[in-house]
Short mmCIF file of C-alpha atoms in Angstrom, two decimals:
data_model
loop_
_atom_site.label_atom_id
_atom_site.label_comp_id
_atom_site.label_asym_id
_atom_site.label_seq_id
_atom_site.Cartn_x
_atom_site.Cartn_y
_atom_site.Cartn_z
CA UNK A 3 78.16 -67.35 88.76
CA UNK A 4 75.05 -65.86 90.39
CA UNK A 5 74.50 -62.14 90.23
CA UNK A 6 74.79 -60.51 93.70
CA UNK A 7 71.29 -59.02 93.51
CA UNK A 8 69.88 -62.56 93.16
CA UNK A 9 71.56 -63.77 96.34
CA UNK A 10 70.24 -61.31 98.92
CA UNK A 11 69.00 -57.73 99.37
CA UNK A 12 71.89 -55.20 99.23
CA UNK A 13 71.76 -54.32 102.93
CA UNK A 14 72.19 -58.03 103.73
CA UNK A 15 74.56 -59.04 100.93
CA UNK A 16 76.99 -56.23 101.78
CA UNK A 17 77.55 -57.26 105.39
CA UNK A 18 80.73 -56.37 107.29
CA UNK A 19 82.81 -59.17 105.74
CA UNK A 20 81.66 -58.53 102.17
CA UNK A 21 82.04 -54.77 102.54
CA UNK A 22 85.60 -55.06 103.81
CA UNK A 23 86.50 -57.60 101.11
CA UNK A 24 85.04 -55.29 98.43
CA UNK A 25 87.04 -52.31 99.68
CA UNK A 26 90.37 -54.11 100.16
CA UNK A 27 90.40 -55.94 96.81
CA UNK A 28 92.96 -54.05 94.69
CA UNK A 29 91.43 -55.19 91.40
CA UNK A 30 87.97 -54.17 92.54
CA UNK A 31 89.29 -50.79 93.62
CA UNK A 32 90.96 -50.24 90.25
CA UNK A 33 87.79 -51.14 88.32
CA UNK A 34 85.71 -48.89 90.59
CA UNK A 35 88.09 -45.98 89.98
CA UNK A 36 88.00 -46.50 86.21
CA UNK A 37 84.20 -46.66 86.07
CA UNK A 38 83.85 -43.59 88.28
CA UNK A 39 86.30 -41.66 86.12
CA UNK A 40 84.29 -42.60 83.02
CA UNK A 41 81.02 -41.60 84.73
CA UNK A 42 82.51 -38.18 85.51
CA UNK A 43 83.54 -37.81 81.85
CA UNK A 44 79.99 -38.57 80.74
CA UNK A 45 78.64 -35.93 83.16
CA UNK A 46 80.47 -33.36 80.99
CA UNK A 47 81.02 -30.99 83.90
CA UNK A 48 82.51 -27.51 83.35
CA UNK A 49 86.31 -27.53 83.41
CA UNK A 50 88.22 -25.92 86.27
CA UNK A 51 85.08 -25.58 88.39
CA UNK A 52 84.13 -27.47 91.54
CA UNK A 53 80.64 -28.98 91.42
CA UNK A 54 78.35 -30.51 94.06
CA UNK A 55 77.54 -34.13 93.15
CA UNK A 56 75.34 -36.91 94.50
CA UNK A 57 76.87 -40.42 94.65
CA UNK A 58 74.03 -42.97 94.66
CA UNK A 59 74.99 -46.33 96.13
CA UNK A 60 78.26 -44.80 97.33
CA UNK A 61 79.27 -47.89 99.31
CA UNK A 62 82.56 -47.49 101.14
CA UNK A 63 83.41 -44.26 99.34
CA UNK A 64 85.69 -45.60 96.58
CA UNK A 65 83.83 -43.65 93.92
CA UNK A 66 83.62 -40.62 96.20
CA UNK A 67 87.41 -40.58 96.48
CA UNK A 68 87.65 -40.25 92.70
CA UNK A 69 85.13 -37.38 92.83
CA UNK A 70 87.34 -35.67 95.43
CA UNK A 71 90.48 -36.18 93.32
CA UNK A 72 88.72 -34.41 90.47
CA UNK A 73 88.11 -31.39 92.69
CA UNK A 74 84.39 -31.83 93.37
CA UNK A 75 82.28 -32.03 96.53
CA UNK A 76 79.85 -34.87 97.11
CA UNK A 77 77.14 -36.44 99.22
CA UNK A 78 76.76 -40.22 99.22
CA UNK A 79 73.73 -42.38 99.92
CA UNK A 80 73.73 -46.15 100.45
CA UNK A 81 71.50 -48.79 102.02
CA UNK A 82 74.35 -50.83 103.57
CA UNK A 83 75.33 -49.82 107.10
CA UNK A 84 78.50 -51.93 106.84
CA UNK A 85 79.61 -50.12 103.68
CA UNK A 86 79.02 -46.70 105.22
CA UNK A 87 80.90 -47.71 108.39
CA UNK A 88 83.96 -48.50 106.28
CA UNK A 89 83.56 -45.18 104.45
CA UNK A 90 83.71 -43.47 107.86
CA UNK A 91 86.81 -45.48 108.75
CA UNK A 92 88.40 -44.32 105.52
CA UNK A 93 87.59 -40.72 106.52
CA UNK A 94 86.10 -39.79 103.17
CA UNK A 95 85.35 -36.12 102.58
CA UNK A 96 81.74 -36.54 101.48
CA UNK A 97 78.68 -36.50 103.73
CA UNK A 98 77.06 -39.94 104.06
CA UNK A 99 73.38 -40.84 104.32
CA UNK A 100 71.87 -44.26 105.10
CA UNK A 101 69.04 -44.46 102.59
CA UNK A 102 67.18 -46.86 100.28
CA UNK A 103 67.28 -45.38 96.77
CA UNK A 104 63.99 -47.13 96.01
CA UNK A 105 62.31 -44.83 98.53
CA UNK A 106 63.56 -41.74 96.72
CA UNK A 107 66.26 -39.10 97.09
CA UNK A 108 65.60 -37.10 100.29
CA UNK A 109 67.09 -33.79 99.20
CA UNK A 110 65.93 -30.25 98.55
CA UNK A 111 64.96 -29.33 94.98
CA UNK A 112 67.85 -28.30 92.75
CA UNK A 113 70.53 -29.26 95.29
CA UNK A 114 73.01 -31.01 92.99
CA UNK A 115 74.96 -30.17 89.85
CA UNK A 116 75.04 -33.82 88.83
CA UNK A 117 74.78 -37.41 90.05
CA UNK A 118 76.73 -40.62 89.53
CA UNK A 119 76.08 -44.21 90.48
CA UNK A 120 78.38 -47.22 90.11
CA UNK A 121 76.99 -50.76 90.05
CA UNK A 122 73.84 -49.96 92.03
CA UNK A 123 70.93 -49.34 89.65
CA UNK A 124 70.28 -53.01 88.77
CA UNK A 125 69.36 -53.73 92.40
CA UNK A 126 66.17 -51.68 91.96
CA UNK A 127 64.92 -54.13 89.32
CA UNK A 128 64.47 -56.82 91.99
CA UNK A 129 61.61 -57.28 94.42
CA UNK A 130 63.39 -58.14 97.67
CA UNK A 131 60.24 -57.78 99.75
CA UNK A 132 56.55 -58.44 99.13
CA UNK A 133 55.93 -54.70 99.25
CA UNK A 134 58.57 -54.00 96.58
CA UNK A 135 57.29 -53.25 93.09
CA UNK A 136 60.25 -52.47 90.77
CA UNK A 137 58.26 -50.17 88.48
CA UNK A 138 57.05 -48.04 91.39
CA UNK A 139 60.44 -47.99 93.12
CA UNK A 140 62.24 -46.99 89.91
CA UNK A 141 59.78 -44.19 89.22
CA UNK A 142 59.98 -42.95 92.82
CA UNK A 143 63.76 -42.91 92.57
CA UNK A 144 64.00 -41.18 89.18
CA UNK A 145 61.28 -38.61 89.89
CA UNK A 146 62.86 -37.52 93.19
CA UNK A 147 66.33 -37.54 91.60
CA UNK A 148 65.05 -35.30 88.82
CA UNK A 149 63.69 -32.90 91.42
CA UNK A 150 66.92 -32.61 93.39
CA UNK A 151 69.09 -31.91 90.32
CA UNK A 152 69.63 -28.48 88.79
CA UNK A 153 68.00 -27.97 85.40
CA UNK A 154 71.32 -28.23 83.53
CA UNK A 155 72.48 -31.34 85.37
CA UNK A 156 73.16 -34.87 84.18
CA UNK A 157 73.02 -38.20 85.98
CA UNK A 158 75.22 -41.11 84.91
CA UNK A 159 74.66 -44.70 86.07
CA UNK A 160 77.12 -47.49 85.42
CA UNK A 161 75.03 -50.64 85.79
CA UNK A 162 74.84 -54.29 84.78
CA UNK A 163 71.54 -54.88 82.98
CA UNK A 164 70.49 -58.52 82.98
CA UNK A 165 68.66 -58.32 79.64
CA UNK A 166 67.06 -55.88 77.20
CA UNK A 167 63.77 -56.00 79.11
CA UNK A 168 65.55 -54.68 82.20
CA UNK A 169 67.10 -51.85 80.18
CA UNK A 170 63.67 -50.91 78.84
CA UNK A 171 62.18 -51.04 82.34
CA UNK A 172 64.83 -48.66 83.68
CA UNK A 173 64.81 -46.22 80.76
CA UNK A 174 61.00 -46.09 80.53
CA UNK A 175 60.71 -45.02 84.18
CA UNK A 176 63.52 -42.48 83.77
CA UNK A 177 61.83 -40.83 80.77
CA UNK A 178 58.47 -40.94 82.56
CA UNK A 179 60.10 -38.97 85.41
CA UNK A 180 61.19 -36.25 82.97
CA UNK A 181 64.70 -37.26 81.92
CA UNK A 182 66.07 -37.41 78.39
CA UNK A 183 68.91 -39.69 77.36
CA UNK A 184 69.83 -43.30 76.77
CA UNK A 185 72.46 -45.97 77.22
CA UNK A 186 76.11 -45.64 76.19
CA UNK A 187 77.86 -49.01 75.84
CA UNK A 188 81.65 -48.91 76.03
CA UNK A 189 83.58 -51.72 74.28
CA UNK A 190 80.43 -53.53 73.12
CA UNK A 191 82.40 -56.38 71.51
CA UNK A 192 84.41 -57.24 74.62
CA UNK A 193 83.17 -59.68 77.23
CA UNK A 194 85.29 -58.28 80.07
CA UNK A 195 85.64 -54.61 79.16
CA UNK A 196 82.00 -54.03 78.12
CA UNK A 197 80.32 -51.47 80.36
CA UNK A 198 76.85 -49.93 80.19
CA UNK A 199 76.20 -46.34 81.26
CA UNK A 200 72.73 -44.84 81.50
CA UNK A 201 73.18 -41.15 80.71
CA UNK A 202 70.25 -38.96 81.78
CA UNK A 203 69.78 -35.25 81.11
CA UNK A 204 67.37 -32.77 82.66
CA UNK A 205 67.68 -29.95 80.15
CA UNK A 206 66.47 -31.16 76.77
CA UNK A 207 67.36 -33.77 74.19
CA UNK A 208 71.12 -33.53 73.61
CA UNK A 209 73.07 -36.10 71.53
CA UNK A 210 74.57 -38.84 73.67
CA UNK A 211 78.36 -38.93 74.11
CA UNK A 212 80.39 -41.25 71.89
CA UNK A 213 81.06 -44.68 73.35
CA UNK A 214 84.59 -46.03 73.82
CA UNK A 215 85.73 -48.84 71.55
CA UNK A 216 82.90 -48.08 69.13
CA UNK A 217 84.75 -49.52 66.09
CA UNK A 218 82.20 -48.03 63.76
CA UNK A 219 79.18 -49.86 65.16
CA UNK A 220 76.27 -48.29 66.96
CA UNK A 221 76.80 -48.58 70.70
CA UNK A 222 74.64 -45.67 71.81
CA UNK A 223 70.94 -46.27 72.24
CA UNK A 224 68.68 -43.26 72.63
CA UNK A 225 65.64 -44.75 74.29
CA UNK A 226 63.65 -41.53 74.22
CA UNK A 227 63.80 -41.53 70.44
CA UNK A 228 63.09 -45.25 70.32
CA UNK A 229 59.88 -44.84 72.32
CA UNK A 230 58.80 -41.97 70.06
CA UNK A 231 59.31 -44.14 66.99
CA UNK A 232 57.30 -47.00 68.50
CA UNK A 233 54.40 -44.71 69.36
CA UNK A 234 54.41 -43.12 65.92
CA UNK A 235 54.46 -46.54 64.28
CA UNK A 236 51.32 -47.44 66.24
CA UNK A 237 49.60 -44.31 65.05
CA UNK A 238 49.46 -42.77 68.51
CA UNK A 239 50.69 -39.19 69.07
CA UNK A 240 53.43 -38.53 71.61
CA UNK A 241 52.23 -37.52 75.07
CA UNK A 242 52.31 -33.74 75.43
CA UNK A 243 52.30 -33.07 71.67
CA UNK A 244 49.68 -30.81 70.04
CA UNK A 245 47.92 -33.83 68.50
CA UNK A 246 47.81 -35.59 71.90
CA UNK A 247 46.35 -32.49 73.60
CA UNK A 248 43.70 -32.05 70.88
CA UNK A 249 42.64 -35.70 71.20
CA UNK A 250 42.43 -35.37 74.98
CA UNK A 251 40.29 -32.21 74.71
CA UNK A 252 37.99 -33.94 72.23
CA UNK A 253 37.52 -36.86 74.64
CA UNK A 254 36.60 -34.41 77.41
CA UNK A 255 34.02 -32.76 75.16
CA UNK A 256 32.46 -36.15 74.36
CA UNK A 257 32.24 -36.81 78.09
CA UNK A 258 30.41 -33.52 78.56
CA UNK A 259 33.22 -31.90 80.54
CA UNK A 260 34.00 -28.21 80.38
CA UNK A 261 36.91 -27.73 77.96
CA UNK A 262 38.70 -24.67 76.61
CA UNK A 263 38.39 -23.90 72.90
CA UNK A 264 41.23 -24.87 70.57
CA UNK A 265 43.48 -22.08 69.37
CA UNK A 266 46.79 -21.57 67.57
CA UNK A 267 48.45 -21.62 71.01
CA UNK A 268 47.16 -25.10 71.94
CA UNK A 269 50.12 -27.38 72.65
CA UNK A 270 52.69 -24.64 72.09
CA UNK A 271 55.65 -24.88 74.45
CA UNK A 272 56.34 -21.93 76.72
CA UNK A 273 59.71 -20.24 76.37
CA UNK A 274 60.25 -20.09 80.16
CA UNK A 275 60.83 -16.33 80.03
CA UNK A 276 58.61 -13.59 81.45
#
């Protein structure tokens, strides 16, 4: 069976017929609710507190309805007009925006307490137009998402990666944009129940949540750590580290450029307090 993203761009694939079929299919609705509930768990939101969330690829509002049931407020963005029309028919509580996630998140800095996305991220790995470059579109998306989240927020994406290269493409652009995190794989030994969740954090490197159906095997992949290990194995210092900064300053000196002297403060991270 062909993957939907290989058949047509999302705004064309999810036409009126497909959008209505997607929303009225009871099995599809149940799966959507389960995945949204799991995404909210992985966000690790404060208990008994209403938060303001962004639903990326919100479709007809099935995931937004679960957000509402959990006592949160939300804004949804989607590229399919047909999907959003059905969301309006369903009278969902969230505000809806027609938007291509590959062009970025058009929101004010620090607007949201978290973000979720169900079955949408893999569409960005395709080039549906000649002007589309997946690497650039992914970075544009992640960098603008990072900006519109609060500095304690998380973003959780349930997605269907086609292969390990696609996972690396997605995670590399997310970490380049400033996120920490990795992929949590629920029920890794099951063909039907297996689900992949990209868990991204804005506020430092925190251990990833435990996957469901782990059965003692590793089903959490911290791609930030993996990239660090690869760079160290190649003998190259991590970008932003003291060693990296010293090498960069030395290159500038060899090029005859004005460069500040090294000191014990070179490469030291600021505390963020004044």
